[in-house]
């Protein structure tokens, strides 16, 4: 569960100027908790003195929601030694109390009148800390058996005997209505740059805006979810592409960034197939799990990624290739679409999907398994239209559960594309 209530929105096509905003406003909003703003603008050759409108529909709503979230909490990263993060107490629901010693943040020291602070963990922070010393499962065992004295002894022993002076970054957050800081995550202190939500959104807006202008495409934000630590942002790029008399394809670029993990910031793609039959319309959304970089033989899960160890200049160099990657990606998914639509035995394909669902064991999917099987059983798939309707109804089960929904889209793409190729 998020620390702050997440903002989530879904939009239909909206490229009205009223839903857009000025570059000046975007910079003002996204400068908070973003120490690299000036370097980003320099790389993109942005002249802040010139009034420009970001040519992306619904961006105004996005920035308003980010501003609201940023106003609800204070974020702070503390550089502390790993051995100076001490477990005080194990709590229920995968949480724990820790004390951080040796704080060097002068503003916080002045506020606390001390060089240490007790924090309660959120998300995976408890395990992040405990697994440094391989204590995660054992600490849970001690908690469940009321062996807190043994756990206290072990933690004191570790602190007194470890010679590890390695530093880490303790990522804290304090909701405005609270006087207590929460520990969101513990990340590496080695060449880790804070490419947080606002950094990644600003880079994405500048890149997609450049794409919209250079290609003269209508671009709008069709959905997003943002909370205190994560962003999932979808840009619908251009008008639908007609593949055949009864099939159109639309493409969305997805930005994902998680402030509580060391993982890369990623751009990936999803595509929607809109199928017409007998005056009726249906659609399915798929997420390819491979992407072929132009000029290379390797395939990658994401279209483009950048890590927290890269310089801003290196991030810009990578992001500059985005238009080329989008062009290649759309070309590839058009081939995927043709293969899928050529499936000869849709009911057999549905049975193949049912079998795969029955064997699924991933946590992000298993909780939906029974509902998915019931949905699939409820619709006979004697045609491509029927198959699409059955699969579309399954996606509705996931609602705003991004992790499970994206897992389904990837799995479904693999299953449909493999059977589509078999039909050739």
GROMACS .gro file of N, CA and C in nm, residues 202-337:
model
  408
  202UNK      N    1   1.019   1.468  -1.633
  202UNK     CA    2   1.067   1.582  -1.711
  202UNK      C    3   1.141   1.534  -1.836
  203UNK      N    4   1.229   1.436  -1.821
  203UNK     CA    5   1.301   1.380  -1.936
  203UNK      C    6   1.202   1.322  -2.037
  204UNK      N    7   1.101   1.251  -1.988
  204UNK     CA    8   1.001   1.191  -2.078
  204UNK      C    9   0.922   1.297  -2.152
  205UNK      N   10   0.878   1.401  -2.081
  205UNK     CA   11   0.798   1.507  -2.146
  205UNK      C   12   0.879   1.578  -2.253
  206UNK      N   13   1.004   1.610  -2.224
  206UNK     CA   14   1.087   1.679  -2.323
  206UNK      C   15   1.111   1.589  -2.445
  207UNK      N   16   1.133   1.460  -2.421
  207UNK     CA   17   1.160   1.366  -2.531
  207UNK      C   18   1.036   1.343  -2.616
  208UNK      N   19   0.923   1.318  -2.551
  208UNK     CA   20   0.799   1.291  -2.625
  208UNK      C   21   0.750   1.418  -2.696
  209UNK      N   22   0.768   1.533  -2.633
  209UNK     CA   23   0.731   1.659  -2.697
  209UNK      C   24   0.813   1.680  -2.824
  210UNK      N   25   0.942   1.652  -2.816
  210UNK     CA   26   1.029   1.663  -2.934
  210UNK      C   27   0.980   1.568  -3.044
  211UNK      N   28   0.941   1.446  -3.005
  211UNK     CA   29   0.890   1.348  -3.100
  211UNK      C   30   0.762   1.398  -3.166
  212UNK      N   31   0.669   1.452  -3.086
  212UNK     CA   32   0.541   1.501  -3.138
  212UNK      C   33   0.562   1.612  -3.240
  213UNK      N   34   0.654   1.703  -3.210
  213UNK     CA   35   0.679   1.816  -3.300
  213UNK      C   36   0.748   1.770  -3.428
  214UNK      N   37   0.849   1.685  -3.415
  214UNK     CA   38   0.926   1.643  -3.533
  214UNK      C   39   0.847   1.554  -3.626
  215UNK      N   40   0.754   1.473  -3.572
  215UNK     CA   41   0.676   1.381  -3.655
  215UNK      C   42   0.537   1.436  -3.688
  216UNK      N   43   0.506   1.554  -3.629
  216UNK     CA   44   0.373   1.614  -3.647
  216UNK      C   45   0.262   1.518  -3.605
  217UNK      N   46   0.288   1.444  -3.496
  217UNK     CA   47   0.192   1.346  -3.446
  217UNK      C   48   0.108   1.405  -3.333
  218UNK      N   49  -0.017   1.361  -3.325
  218UNK     CA   50  -0.100   1.394  -3.210
  218UNK      C   51  -0.064   1.299  -3.097
  219UNK      N   52  -0.019   1.353  -2.986
  219UNK     CA   53   0.023   1.271  -2.872
  219UNK      C   54  -0.057   1.314  -2.749
  220UNK      N   55  -0.105   1.217  -2.674
  220UNK     CA   56  -0.174   1.250  -2.549
  220UNK      C   57  -0.146   1.143  -2.445
  221UNK      N   58  -0.156   1.182  -2.320
  221UNK     CA   59  -0.143   1.089  -2.209
  221UNK      C   60  -0.277   1.017  -2.194
  222UNK      N   61  -0.275   0.882  -2.202
  222UNK     CA   62  -0.402   0.810  -2.193
  222UNK      C   63  -0.427   0.750  -2.055
  223UNK      N   64  -0.322   0.728  -1.975
  223UNK     CA   65  -0.344   0.686  -1.837
  223UNK      C   66  -0.215   0.698  -1.758
  224UNK      N   67  -0.229   0.709  -1.628
  224UNK     CA   68  -0.111   0.708  -1.541
  224UNK      C   69  -0.151   0.673  -1.399
  225UNK      N   70  -0.052   0.623  -1.325
  225UNK     CA   71  -0.063   0.602  -1.181
  225UNK      C   72   0.064   0.657  -1.118
  226UNK      N   73   0.047   0.742  -1.017
  226UNK     CA   74   0.162   0.800  -0.947
  226UNK      C   75   0.133   0.800  -0.797
  227UNK      N   76   0.231   0.760  -0.718
  227UNK     CA   77   0.220   0.777  -0.574
  227UNK      C   78   0.349   0.840  -0.522
  228UNK      N   79   0.381   0.820  -0.397
  228UNK     CA   80   0.499   0.884  -0.339
  228UNK      C   81   0.630   0.829  -0.393
  229UNK      N   82   0.628   0.708  -0.450
  229UNK     CA   83   0.754   0.644  -0.488
  229UNK      C   84   0.757   0.584  -0.628
  230UNK      N   85   0.642   0.575  -0.695
  230UNK     CA   86   0.638   0.507  -0.824
  230UNK      C   87   0.558   0.588  -0.926
  231UNK      N   88   0.598   0.572  -1.052
  231UNK     CA   89   0.521   0.633  -1.160
  231UNK      C   90   0.506   0.533  -1.274
  232UNK      N   91   0.385   0.524  -1.328
  232UNK     CA   92   0.355   0.450  -1.451
  232UNK      C   93   0.280   0.549  -1.538
  233UNK      N   94   0.340   0.587  -1.650
  233UNK     CA   95   0.286   0.694  -1.734
  233UNK      C   96   0.280   0.648  -1.878
  234UNK      N   97   0.161   0.655  -1.938
  234UNK     CA   98   0.140   0.605  -2.074
  234UNK      C   99   0.107   0.718  -2.170
  235UNK      N  100   0.185   0.726  -2.279
  235UNK     CA  101   0.164   0.824  -2.385
  235UNK      C  102   0.108   0.753  -2.508
  236UNK      N  103  -0.008   0.795  -2.558
  236UNK     CA  104  -0.060   0.741  -2.684
  236UNK      C  105   0.001   0.822  -2.798
  237UNK      N  106   0.070   0.752  -2.887
  237UNK     CA  107   0.148   0.818  -2.992
  237UNK      C  108   0.079   0.805  -3.128
  238UNK      N  109   0.033   0.918  -3.182
  238UNK     CA  110  -0.019   0.920  -3.318
  238UNK      C  111  -0.155   0.855  -3.334
  239UNK      N  112  -0.205   0.864  -3.456
  239UNK     CA  113  -0.335   0.805  -3.490
  239UNK      C  114  -0.319   0.654  -3.510
  240UNK      N  115  -0.428   0.577  -3.496
  240UNK     CA  116  -0.421   0.432  -3.520
  240UNK      C  117  -0.372   0.401  -3.662
  241UNK      N  118  -0.299   0.292  -3.675
  241UNK     CA  119  -0.247   0.247  -3.804
  241UNK      C  120  -0.337   0.134  -3.855
  242UNK      N  121  -0.385   0.146  -3.977
  242UNK     CA  122  -0.471   0.042  -4.034
  242UNK      C  123  -0.384  -0.071  -4.087
  243UNK      N  124  -0.410  -0.191  -4.036
  243UNK     CA  125  -0.336  -0.310  -4.076
  243UNK      C  126  -0.410  -0.386  -4.186
  244UNK      N  127  -0.542  -0.388  -4.176
  244UNK     CA  128  -0.626  -0.453  -4.276
  244UNK      C  129  -0.763  -0.387  -4.271
  245UNK      N  130  -0.856  -0.438  -4.351
  245UNK     CA  131  -0.990  -0.378  -4.355
  245UNK      C  132  -1.060  -0.380  -4.220
  246UNK      N  133  -1.028  -0.480  -4.138
  246UNK     CA  134  -1.099  -0.494  -4.011
  246UNK      C  135  -1.008  -0.483  -3.888
  247UNK      N  136  -0.885  -0.436  -3.908
  247UNK     CA  137  -0.791  -0.431  -3.796
  247UNK      C  138  -0.712  -0.300  -3.795
  248UNK      N  139  -0.710  -0.233  -3.679
  248UNK     CA  140  -0.627  -0.116  -3.657
  248UNK      C  141  -0.537  -0.138  -3.537
  249UNK      N  142  -0.425  -0.069  -3.537
  249UNK     CA  143  -0.327  -0.083  -3.430
  249UNK      C  144  -0.293   0.055  -3.374
  250UNK      N  145  -0.297   0.070  -3.244
  250UNK     CA  146  -0.250   0.194  -3.181
  250UNK      C  147  -0.137   0.160  -3.086
  251UNK      N  148  -0.050   0.257  -3.064
  251UNK     CA  149   0.073   0.232  -2.989
  251UNK      C  150   0.085   0.330  -2.873
  252UNK      N  151   0.128   0.280  -2.757
  252UNK     CA  152   0.153   0.365  -2.640
  252UNK      C  153   0.293   0.342  -2.588
  253UNK      N  154   0.357   0.451  -2.549
  253UNK     CA  155   0.490   0.448  -2.488
  253UNK      C  156   0.472   0.457  -2.337
  254UNK      N  157   0.536   0.366  -2.263
  254UNK     CA  158   0.519   0.358  -2.119
  254UNK      C  159   0.648   0.397  -2.047
  255UNK      N  160   0.638   0.493  -1.956
  255UNK     CA  161   0.748   0.527  -1.866
  255UNK      C  162   0.720   0.461  -1.731
  256UNK      N  163   0.821   0.392  -1.676
  256UNK     CA  164   0.809   0.335  -1.542
  256UNK      C  165   0.934   0.369  -1.461
  257UNK      N  166   0.911   0.413  -1.339
  257UNK     CA  167   1.022   0.446  -1.250
  257UNK      C  168   0.980   0.419  -1.107
  258UNK      N  169   1.069   0.358  -1.031
  258UNK     CA  170   1.042   0.321  -0.892
  258UNK      C  171   1.154   0.376  -0.805
  259UNK      N  172   1.122   0.472  -0.720
  259UNK     CA  173   1.224   0.537  -0.636
  259UNK      C  174   1.275   0.447  -0.524
  260UNK      N  175   1.207   0.339  -0.494
  260UNK     CA  176   1.248   0.255  -0.382
  260UNK      C  177   1.329   0.134  -0.427
  261UNK      N  178   1.366   0.131  -0.554
  261UNK     CA  179   1.450   0.024  -0.605
  261UNK      C  180   1.570   0.083  -0.678
  262UNK      N  181   1.675   0.001  -0.688
  262UNK     CA  182   1.793   0.043  -0.764
  262UNK      C  183   1.776   0.018  -0.913
  263UNK      N  184   1.660  -0.035  -0.953
  263UNK     CA  185   1.640  -0.075  -1.092
  263UNK      C  186   1.639   0.046  -1.185
  264UNK      N  187   1.658   0.018  -1.314
  264UNK     CA  188   1.665   0.123  -1.414
  264UNK      C  189   1.530   0.190  -1.437
  265UNK      N  190   1.536   0.313  -1.485
  265UNK     CA  191   1.417   0.379  -1.538
  265UNK      C  192   1.393   0.320  -1.677
  266UNK      N  193   1.270   0.287  -1.710
  266UNK     CA  194   1.247   0.216  -1.836
  266UNK      C  195   1.138   0.282  -1.921
  267UNK      N  196   1.158   0.269  -2.053
  267UNK     CA  197   1.055   0.300  -2.151
  267UNK      C  198   1.023   0.170  -2.224
  268UNK      N  199   0.897   0.136  -2.231
  268UNK     CA  200   0.856   0.017  -2.305
  268UNK      C  201   0.732   0.053  -2.386
  269UNK      N  202   0.684  -0.044  -2.461
  269UNK     CA  203   0.569  -0.016  -2.546
  269UNK      C  204   0.458  -0.118  -2.527
  270UNK      N  205   0.334  -0.073  -2.539
  270UNK     CA  206   0.220  -0.163  -2.549
  270UNK      C  207   0.144  -0.126  -2.675
  271UNK      N  208   0.075  -0.223  -2.733
  271UNK     CA  209  -0.007  -0.190  -2.849
  271UNK      C  210  -0.146  -0.249  -2.833
  272UNK      N  211  -0.241  -0.180  -2.888
  272UNK     CA  212  -0.380  -0.222  -2.882
  272UNK      C  213  -0.427  -0.259  -3.022
  273UNK      N  214  -0.485  -0.378  -3.033
  273UNK     CA  215  -0.544  -0.424  -3.158
  273UNK      C  216  -0.695  -0.400  -3.152
  274UNK      N  217  -0.745  -0.321  -3.246
  274UNK     CA  218  -0.888  -0.289  -3.252
  274UNK      C  219  -0.949  -0.361  -3.371
  275UNK      N  220  -1.035  -0.456  -3.343
  275UNK     CA  221  -1.088  -0.547  -3.445
  275UNK      C  222  -1.237  -0.521  -3.467
  276UNK      N  223  -1.277  -0.519  -3.594
  276UNK     CA  224  -1.417  -0.495  -3.631
  276UNK      C  225  -1.471  -0.616  -3.708
  277UNK      N  226  -1.592  -0.657  -3.670
  277UNK     CA  227  -1.656  -0.769  -3.740
  277UNK      C  228  -1.807  -0.753  -3.731
  278UNK      N  229  -1.872  -0.750  -3.848
  278UNK     CA  230  -2.017  -0.740  -3.851
  278UNK      C  231  -2.070  -0.616  -3.782
  279UNK      N  232  -1.998  -0.506  -3.791
  279UNK     CA  233  -2.041  -0.382  -3.728
  279UNK      C  234  -2.013  -0.374  -3.579
  280UNK      N  235  -1.949  -0.477  -3.523
  280UNK     CA  236  -1.914  -0.477  -3.381
  280UNK      C  237  -1.764  -0.453  -3.365
  281UNK      N  238  -1.727  -0.388  -3.253
  281UNK     CA  239  -1.586  -0.357  -3.228
  281UNK      C  240  -1.539  -0.422  -3.098
  282UNK      N  241  -1.416  -0.464  -3.098
  282UNK     CA  242  -1.353  -0.516  -2.976
  282UNK      C  243  -1.205  -0.484  -2.982
  283UNK      N  244  -1.135  -0.510  -2.874
  283UNK     CA  245  -0.991  -0.480  -2.872
  283UNK      C  246  -0.920  -0.560  -2.765
  284UNK      N  247  -0.790  -0.577  -2.783
  284UNK     CA  248  -0.704  -0.634  -2.679
  284UNK      C  249  -0.576  -0.552  -2.674
  285UNK      N  250  -0.513  -0.551  -2.558
  285UNK     CA  251  -0.388  -0.478  -2.540
  285UNK      C  252  -0.277  -0.576  -2.505
  286UNK      N  253  -0.165  -0.564  -2.574
  286UNK     CA  254  -0.053  -0.657  -2.558
  286UNK      C  255   0.076  -0.581  -2.531
  287UNK      N  256   0.166  -0.647  -2.460
  287UNK     CA  257   0.297  -0.586  -2.432
  287UNK      C  258   0.406  -0.682  -2.477
  288UNK      N  259   0.472  -0.655  -2.589
  288UNK     CA  260   0.579  -0.743  -2.636
  288UNK      C  261   0.689  -0.754  -2.532
  289UNK      N  262   0.744  -0.873  -2.519
  289UNK     CA  263   0.853  -0.892  -2.423
  289UNK      C  264   0.989  -0.895  -2.490
  290UNK      N  265   0.993  -0.859  -2.618
  290UNK     CA  266   1.121  -0.848  -2.688
  290UNK      C  267   1.120  -0.722  -2.773
  291UNK      N  268   1.239  -0.668  -2.792
  291UNK     CA  269   1.255  -0.553  -2.880
  291UNK      C  270   1.390  -0.563  -2.948
  292UNK      N  271   1.391  -0.548  -3.079
  292UNK     CA  272   1.515  -0.559  -3.156
  292UNK      C  273   1.571  -0.421  -3.182
  293UNK      N  274   1.686  -0.391  -3.121
  293UNK     CA  275   1.748  -0.261  -3.144
  293UNK      C  276   1.798  -0.252  -3.288
  294UNK      N  277   1.775  -0.140  -3.354
  294UNK     CA  278   1.822  -0.122  -3.492
  294UNK      C  279   1.972  -0.143  -3.503
  295UNK      N  280   2.012  -0.227  -3.598
  295UNK     CA  281   2.154  -0.250  -3.620
  295UNK      C  282   2.216  -0.353  -3.529
  296UNK      N  283   2.136  -0.411  -3.436
  296UNK     CA  284   2.189  -0.510  -3.344
  296UNK      C  285   2.106  -0.638  -3.354
  297UNK      N  286   2.165  -0.748  -3.305
  297UNK     CA  287   2.096  -0.876  -3.312
  297UNK      C  288   2.024  -0.910  -3.181
  298UNK      N  289   2.059  -0.841  -3.072
  298UNK     CA  290   2.005  -0.876  -2.942
  298UNK      C  291   1.862  -0.825  -2.925
  299UNK      N  292   1.788  -0.895  -2.840
  299UNK     CA  293   1.652  -0.855  -2.806
  299UNK      C  294   1.646  -0.818  -2.658
  300UNK      N  295   1.565  -0.720  -2.625
  300UNK     CA  296   1.556  -0.670  -2.490
  300UNK      C  297   1.410  -0.656  -2.449
  301UNK      N  298   1.384  -0.672  -2.319
  301UNK     CA  299   1.248  -0.661  -2.269
  301UNK      C  300   1.194  -0.520  -2.285
  302UNK      N  301   1.276  -0.420  -2.256
  302UNK     CA  302   1.233  -0.281  -2.265
  302UNK      C  303   1.293  -0.213  -2.387
  303UNK      N  304   1.223  -0.115  -2.438
  303UNK     CA  305   1.271  -0.040  -2.553
  303UNK      C  306   1.396   0.040  -2.520
  304UNK      N  307   1.395   0.102  -2.402
  304UNK     CA  308   1.506   0.188  -2.363
  304UNK      C  309   1.510   0.196  -2.211
  305UNK      N  310   1.629   0.189  -2.154
  305UNK     CA  311   1.645   0.204  -2.010
  305UNK      C  312   1.764   0.293  -1.981
  306UNK      N  313   1.762   0.355  -1.864
  306UNK     CA  314   1.884   0.421  -1.816
  306UNK      C  315   1.896   0.397  -1.666
  307UNK      N  316   2.019   0.383  -1.620
  307UNK     CA  317   2.045   0.347  -1.481
  307UNK      C  318   2.077   0.471  -1.398
  308UNK      N  319   2.075   0.452  -1.267
  308UNK     CA  320   2.104   0.562  -1.174
  308UNK      C  321   2.253   0.591  -1.164
  309UNK      N  322   2.334   0.511  -1.229
  309UNK     CA  323   2.479   0.537  -1.228
  309UNK      C  324   2.522   0.622  -1.348
  310UNK      N  325   2.434   0.637  -1.446
  310UNK     CA  326   2.468   0.714  -1.567
  310UNK      C  327   2.467   0.864  -1.537
  311UNK      N  328   2.550   0.937  -1.609
  311UNK     CA  329   2.546   1.082  -1.602
  311UNK      C  330   2.423   1.133  -1.677
  312UNK      N  331   2.383   1.256  -1.651
  312UNK     CA  332   2.270   1.315  -1.723
  312UNK      C  333   2.298   1.319  -1.872
  313UNK      N  334   2.424   1.348  -1.908
  313UNK     CA  335   2.462   1.352  -2.050
  313UNK      C  336   2.442   1.215  -2.116
  314UNK      N  337   2.477   1.108  -2.044
  314UNK     CA  338   2.460   0.973  -2.098
  314UNK      C  339   2.312   0.939  -2.111
  315UNK      N  340   2.233   0.981  -2.013
  315UNK     CA  341   2.087   0.960  -2.021
  315UNK      C  342   2.033   1.029  -2.146
  316UNK      N  343   2.078   1.151  -2.169
  316UNK     CA  344   2.031   1.227  -2.286
  316UNK      C  345   2.072   1.157  -2.416
  317UNK      N  346   2.196   1.107  -2.421
  317UNK     CA  347   2.242   1.036  -2.542
  317UNK      C  348   2.151   0.917  -2.572
  318UNK      N  349   2.112   0.843  -2.469
  318UNK     CA  350   2.025   0.727  -2.489
  318UNK      C  351   1.885   0.770  -2.532
  319UNK      N  352   1.833   0.871  -2.463
  319UNK     CA  353   1.695   0.913  -2.490
  319UNK      C  354   1.683   0.978  -2.627
  320UNK      N  355   1.793   1.028  -2.682
  320UNK     CA  356   1.790   1.090  -2.815
  320UNK      C  357   1.754   0.989  -2.923
  321UNK      N  358   1.775   0.860  -2.894
  321UNK     CA  359   1.743   0.755  -2.991
  321UNK      C  360   1.596   0.712  -2.986
  322UNK      N  361   1.519   0.773  -2.896
  322UNK     CA  362   1.381   0.729  -2.878
  322UNK      C  363   1.298   0.732  -3.006
  323UNK      N  364   1.303   0.838  -3.088
  323UNK     CA  365   1.223   0.837  -3.212
  323UNK      C  366   1.255   0.719  -3.304
  324UNK      N  367   1.384   0.685  -3.314
  324UNK     CA  368   1.424   0.571  -3.397
  324UNK      C  369   1.368   0.442  -3.340
  325UNK      N  370   1.376   0.426  -3.208
  325UNK     CA  371   1.325   0.305  -3.145
  325UNK      C  372   1.174   0.293  -3.161
  326UNK      N  373   1.104   0.405  -3.150
  326UNK     CA  374   0.958   0.403  -3.167
  326UNK      C  375   0.921   0.360  -3.308
  327UNK      N  376   0.990   0.415  -3.407
  327UNK     CA  377   0.963   0.379  -3.547
  327UNK      C  378   0.985   0.230  -3.569
  328UNK      N  379   1.095   0.178  -3.516
  328UNK     CA  380   1.125   0.036  -3.531
  328UNK      C  381   1.022  -0.049  -3.456
  329UNK      N  382   0.984  -0.003  -3.340
  329UNK     CA  383   0.890  -0.077  -3.257
  329UNK      C  384   0.755  -0.090  -3.326
  330UNK      N  385   0.705   0.021  -3.380
  330UNK     CA  386   0.575   0.019  -3.449
  330UNK      C  387   0.580  -0.075  -3.568
  331UNK      N  388   0.693  -0.074  -3.639
  331UNK     CA  389   0.710  -0.164  -3.754
  331UNK      C  390   0.703  -0.310  -3.710
  332UNK      N  391   0.768  -0.339  -3.597
  332UNK     CA  392   0.767  -0.477  -3.547
  332UNK      C  393   0.628  -0.521  -3.503
  333UNK      N  394   0.558  -0.435  -3.427
  333UNK     CA  395   0.429  -0.478  -3.376
  333UNK      C  396   0.326  -0.492  -3.488
  334UNK      N  397   0.345  -0.423  -3.599
  334UNK     CA  398   0.257  -0.442  -3.714
  334UNK      C  399   0.270  -0.586  -3.766
  335UNK      N  400   0.393  -0.638  -3.765
  335UNK     CA  401   0.416  -0.778  -3.806
  335UNK      C  402   0.352  -0.873  -3.705
  336UNK      N  403   0.367  -0.840  -3.575
  336UNK     CA  404   0.304  -0.923  -3.472
  336UNK      C  405   0.153  -0.926  -3.492
  337UNK      N  406   0.094  -0.810  -3.521
  337UNK     CA  407  -0.051  -0.799  -3.536
  337UNK      C  408  -0.100  -0.887  -3.650
   0.00000   0.00000   0.00000
